[in-house]
Short mmCIF file of C-alpha atoms in Angstrom, two decimals:
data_model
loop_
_atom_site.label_atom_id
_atom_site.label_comp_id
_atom_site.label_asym_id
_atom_site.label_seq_id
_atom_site.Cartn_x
_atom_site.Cartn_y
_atom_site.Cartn_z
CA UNK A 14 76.98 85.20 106.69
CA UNK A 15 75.37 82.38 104.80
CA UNK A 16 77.48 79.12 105.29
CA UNK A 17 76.85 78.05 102.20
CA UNK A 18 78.92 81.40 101.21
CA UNK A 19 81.42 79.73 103.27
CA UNK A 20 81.62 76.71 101.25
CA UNK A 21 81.62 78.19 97.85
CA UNK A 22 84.38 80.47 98.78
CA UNK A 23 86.46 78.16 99.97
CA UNK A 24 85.92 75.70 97.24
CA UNK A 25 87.20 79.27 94.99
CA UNK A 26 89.98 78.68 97.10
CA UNK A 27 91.44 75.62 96.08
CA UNK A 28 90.26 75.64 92.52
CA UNK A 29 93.17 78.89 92.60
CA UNK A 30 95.60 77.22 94.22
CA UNK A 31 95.41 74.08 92.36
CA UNK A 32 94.89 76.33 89.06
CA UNK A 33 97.97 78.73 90.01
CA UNK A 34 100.41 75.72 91.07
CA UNK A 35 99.17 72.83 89.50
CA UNK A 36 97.89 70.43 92.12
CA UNK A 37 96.25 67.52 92.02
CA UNK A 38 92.61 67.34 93.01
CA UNK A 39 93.69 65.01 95.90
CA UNK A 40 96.55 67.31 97.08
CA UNK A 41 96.09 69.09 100.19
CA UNK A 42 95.93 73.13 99.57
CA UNK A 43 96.77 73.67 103.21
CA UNK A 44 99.51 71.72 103.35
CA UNK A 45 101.26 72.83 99.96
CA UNK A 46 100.76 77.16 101.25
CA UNK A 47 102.05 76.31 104.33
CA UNK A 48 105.14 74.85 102.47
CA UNK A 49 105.71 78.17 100.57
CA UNK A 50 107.79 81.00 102.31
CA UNK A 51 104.98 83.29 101.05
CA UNK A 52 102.28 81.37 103.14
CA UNK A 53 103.59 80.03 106.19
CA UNK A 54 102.82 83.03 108.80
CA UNK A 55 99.25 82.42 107.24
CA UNK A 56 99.34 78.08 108.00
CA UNK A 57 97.57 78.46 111.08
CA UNK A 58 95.25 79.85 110.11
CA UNK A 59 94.74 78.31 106.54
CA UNK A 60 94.52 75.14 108.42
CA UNK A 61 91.61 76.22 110.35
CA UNK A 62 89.39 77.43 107.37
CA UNK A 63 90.13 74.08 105.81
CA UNK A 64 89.05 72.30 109.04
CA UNK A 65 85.80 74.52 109.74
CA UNK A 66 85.07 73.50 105.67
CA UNK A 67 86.06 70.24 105.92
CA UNK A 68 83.42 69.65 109.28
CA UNK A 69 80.47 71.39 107.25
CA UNK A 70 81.20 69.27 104.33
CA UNK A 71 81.19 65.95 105.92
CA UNK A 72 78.39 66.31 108.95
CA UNK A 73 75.14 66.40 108.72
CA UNK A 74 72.75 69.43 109.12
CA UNK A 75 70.41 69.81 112.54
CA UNK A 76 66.78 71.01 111.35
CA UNK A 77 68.23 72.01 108.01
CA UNK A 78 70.59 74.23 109.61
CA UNK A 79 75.02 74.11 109.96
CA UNK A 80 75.91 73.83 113.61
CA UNK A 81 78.44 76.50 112.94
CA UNK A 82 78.40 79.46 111.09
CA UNK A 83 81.76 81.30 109.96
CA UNK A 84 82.09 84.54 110.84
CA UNK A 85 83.04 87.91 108.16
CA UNK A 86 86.97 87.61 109.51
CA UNK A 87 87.12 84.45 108.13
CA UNK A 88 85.74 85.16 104.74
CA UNK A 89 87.59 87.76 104.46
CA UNK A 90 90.99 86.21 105.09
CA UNK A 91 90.11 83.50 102.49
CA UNK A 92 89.50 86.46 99.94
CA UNK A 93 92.80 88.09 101.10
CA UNK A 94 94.21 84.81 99.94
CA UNK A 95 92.03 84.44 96.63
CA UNK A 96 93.81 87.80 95.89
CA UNK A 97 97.36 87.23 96.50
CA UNK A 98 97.25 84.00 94.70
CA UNK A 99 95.47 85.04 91.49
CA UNK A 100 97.35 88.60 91.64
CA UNK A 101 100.42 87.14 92.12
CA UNK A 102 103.40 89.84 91.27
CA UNK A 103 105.69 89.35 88.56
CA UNK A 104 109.47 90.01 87.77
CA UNK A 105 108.57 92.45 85.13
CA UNK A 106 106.03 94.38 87.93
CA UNK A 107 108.94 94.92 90.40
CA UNK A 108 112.51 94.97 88.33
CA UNK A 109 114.61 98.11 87.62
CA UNK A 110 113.37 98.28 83.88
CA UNK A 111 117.07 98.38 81.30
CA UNK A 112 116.21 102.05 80.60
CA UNK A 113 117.00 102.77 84.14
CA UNK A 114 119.73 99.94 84.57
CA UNK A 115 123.20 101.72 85.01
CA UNK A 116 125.63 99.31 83.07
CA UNK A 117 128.83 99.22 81.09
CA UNK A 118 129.99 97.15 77.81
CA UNK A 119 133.54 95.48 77.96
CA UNK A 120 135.46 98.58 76.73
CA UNK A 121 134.17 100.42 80.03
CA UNK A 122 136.30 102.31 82.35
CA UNK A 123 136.20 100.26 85.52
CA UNK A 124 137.88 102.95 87.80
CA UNK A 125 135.12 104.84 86.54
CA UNK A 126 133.29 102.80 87.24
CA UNK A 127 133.36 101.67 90.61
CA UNK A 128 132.94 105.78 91.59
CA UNK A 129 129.55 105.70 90.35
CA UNK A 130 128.92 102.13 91.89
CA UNK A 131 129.80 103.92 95.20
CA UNK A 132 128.31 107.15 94.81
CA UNK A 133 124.85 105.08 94.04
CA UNK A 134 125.08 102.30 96.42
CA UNK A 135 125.51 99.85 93.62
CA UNK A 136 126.36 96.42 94.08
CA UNK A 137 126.59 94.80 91.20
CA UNK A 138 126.88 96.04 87.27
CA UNK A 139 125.85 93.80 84.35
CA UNK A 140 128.53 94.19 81.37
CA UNK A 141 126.61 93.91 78.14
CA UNK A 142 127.10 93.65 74.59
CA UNK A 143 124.65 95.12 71.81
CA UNK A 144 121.86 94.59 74.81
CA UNK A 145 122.87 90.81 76.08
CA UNK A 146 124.69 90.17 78.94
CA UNK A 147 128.09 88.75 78.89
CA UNK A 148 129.20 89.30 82.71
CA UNK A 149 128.72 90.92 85.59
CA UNK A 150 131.16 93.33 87.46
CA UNK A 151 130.81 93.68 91.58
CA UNK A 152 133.06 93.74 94.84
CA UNK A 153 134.25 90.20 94.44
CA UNK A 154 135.48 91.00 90.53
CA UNK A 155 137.55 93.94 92.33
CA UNK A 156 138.91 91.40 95.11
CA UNK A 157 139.76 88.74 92.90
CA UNK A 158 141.80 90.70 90.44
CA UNK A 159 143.55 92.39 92.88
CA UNK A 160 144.23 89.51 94.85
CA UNK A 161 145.30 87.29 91.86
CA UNK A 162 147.71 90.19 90.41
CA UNK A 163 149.06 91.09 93.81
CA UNK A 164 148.32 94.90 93.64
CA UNK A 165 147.21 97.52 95.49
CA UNK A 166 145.50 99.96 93.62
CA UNK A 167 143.83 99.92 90.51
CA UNK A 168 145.01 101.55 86.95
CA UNK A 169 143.13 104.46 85.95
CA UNK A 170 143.26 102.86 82.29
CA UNK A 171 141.75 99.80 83.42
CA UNK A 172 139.05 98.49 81.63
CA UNK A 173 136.41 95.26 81.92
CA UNK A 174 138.07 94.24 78.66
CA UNK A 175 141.30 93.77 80.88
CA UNK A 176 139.36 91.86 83.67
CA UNK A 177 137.00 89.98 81.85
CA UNK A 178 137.87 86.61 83.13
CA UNK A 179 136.68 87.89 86.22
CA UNK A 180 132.79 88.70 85.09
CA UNK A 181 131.84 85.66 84.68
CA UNK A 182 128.23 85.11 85.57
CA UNK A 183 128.76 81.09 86.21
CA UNK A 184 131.34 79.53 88.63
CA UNK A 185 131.00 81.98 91.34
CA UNK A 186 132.12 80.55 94.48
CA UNK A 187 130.19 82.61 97.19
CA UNK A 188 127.32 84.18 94.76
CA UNK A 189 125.17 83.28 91.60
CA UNK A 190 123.58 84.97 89.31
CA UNK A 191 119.83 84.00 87.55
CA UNK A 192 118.59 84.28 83.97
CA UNK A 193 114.56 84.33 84.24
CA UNK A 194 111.76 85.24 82.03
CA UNK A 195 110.70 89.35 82.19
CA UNK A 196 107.18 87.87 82.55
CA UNK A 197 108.00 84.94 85.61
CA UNK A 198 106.58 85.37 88.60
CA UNK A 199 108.63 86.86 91.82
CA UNK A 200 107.71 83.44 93.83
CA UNK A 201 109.70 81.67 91.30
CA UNK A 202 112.54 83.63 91.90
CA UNK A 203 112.57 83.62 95.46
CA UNK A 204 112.02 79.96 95.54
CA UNK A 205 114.93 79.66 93.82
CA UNK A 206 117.15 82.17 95.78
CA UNK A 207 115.74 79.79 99.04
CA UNK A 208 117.26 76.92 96.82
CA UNK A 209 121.02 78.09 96.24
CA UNK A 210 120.80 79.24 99.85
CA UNK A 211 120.59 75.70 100.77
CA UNK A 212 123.26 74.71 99.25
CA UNK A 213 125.67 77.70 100.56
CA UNK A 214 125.22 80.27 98.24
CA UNK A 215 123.24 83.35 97.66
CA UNK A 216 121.86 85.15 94.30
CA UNK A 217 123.26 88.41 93.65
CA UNK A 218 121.02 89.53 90.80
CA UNK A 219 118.56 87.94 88.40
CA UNK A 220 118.65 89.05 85.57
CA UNK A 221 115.66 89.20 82.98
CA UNK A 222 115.22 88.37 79.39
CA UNK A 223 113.05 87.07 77.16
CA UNK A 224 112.10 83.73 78.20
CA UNK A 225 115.08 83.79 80.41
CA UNK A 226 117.66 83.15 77.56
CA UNK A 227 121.25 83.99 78.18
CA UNK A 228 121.13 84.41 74.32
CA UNK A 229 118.55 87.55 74.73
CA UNK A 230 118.82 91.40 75.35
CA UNK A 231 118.59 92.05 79.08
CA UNK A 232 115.10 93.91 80.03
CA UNK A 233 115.49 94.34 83.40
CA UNK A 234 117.23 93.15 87.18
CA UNK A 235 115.79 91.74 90.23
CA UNK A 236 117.98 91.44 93.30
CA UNK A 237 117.21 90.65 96.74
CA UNK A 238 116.30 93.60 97.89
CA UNK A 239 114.02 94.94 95.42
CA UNK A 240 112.11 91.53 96.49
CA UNK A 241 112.36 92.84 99.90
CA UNK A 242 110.78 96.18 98.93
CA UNK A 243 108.29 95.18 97.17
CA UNK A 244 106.82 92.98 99.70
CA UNK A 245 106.44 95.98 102.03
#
């Protein structure tokens, strides 16, 4: 391993980093990853490269020669990193494309409904009209109506038309719901799932458009677990 290699490749480093997330020159690369959910198991680790290039930058060579010579590991890693950085995955790479998206327009039967929402394991069912979204049907629009009407079962006539005040996608007390762009990247998402879980609540389903415009046809859906999957 030539430590010059060393150098270069981490210097590829940062110039990703700061080209992927738009640092500043002066900002520290190490210190930003290891403030991202993505990189903190890798901070230790990070921090070392940057200190092993940071003491070959700024001594002096013995006989023309580095005192210390990095090893293929370490290389390595710092390509592993090059790589998940300028390969980053995007919404559009890991969402349930609409063609496969099982949803219903306001006219649908919600009895109906909620049989194929249990036979599937589905949690939550966007309610769309000519292709844009105009709510979102799931456990808590069952709980709600039921609970506000005082009932105990639910009419086999039933349909979202009759519930629609309780599809809304904003006001949701335990749960929100996120319009982003088909082509954002899955970081952005989950760094803004970690957001509303900060402040008490948790995203039940993105949901993709066209530059993430309520206004747009829906293309696809994102929820938590699909990021979970696809970070297998």
């Amino acid at each position: 391993m030539d430590t010059n290699d060393y150098i270069n490749k981490y210097i590829q480093l940062e110039k990703a980093v700061r080209a992927a997330y738009n640092l500043r020159k002066r900002d520290s690369i190490s210190y930003y990853l290891s403030k991202k959910d993505k990189f903190k198991k890798f901070h230790d680790d990070i921090q070392y490269c940057q200190d092993v290039r940071n003491w070959l930058h700024h001594n002096e060579k013995i006989n023309k020669d580095f005192a210390i010579t990095p090893n293929d590991v370490m290389i390595n890693f710092i390509d592993s990193l090059i790589d998940k950085i300028e390969n980053r995955s995007r919404c559009s790479d890991i969402c349930i494309k609409k063609n496969d998206i099982y949803y219903q327009n306001i006219e649908g039967n919600v009895q109906a409904t909620i049989k194929v929402m249990r036979e599937n394991c589905f949690t939550h069912i966007p309610i769309l009209d000519d292709g844009i979204v105009i709510g979102v049907f799931d456990e808590n629009s069952v709980f709600n109506y039921i609970a506000d009407n005082e009932i105990v079962m639910i009419d086999s006539e039933l349909t979202f038309s009759d519930i629609k005040q309780y599809l809304s996608i904003d006001d949701r007390e335990m749960e929100s719901f996120v319009f982003m762009p088909y082509d954002s990247y899955v970081e952005e998402l989950e760094d803004f799932i970690e957001m509303k879980f900060k402040k008490g609540k948790r995203i039940g389903m993105a949901l993709l458009t066209s530059g993430g415009k309520k206004t747009s046809p829906l293309m696809g859906i994102i929820t938590p677990w699909d990021i979970i999957q696809s970070e297998r």
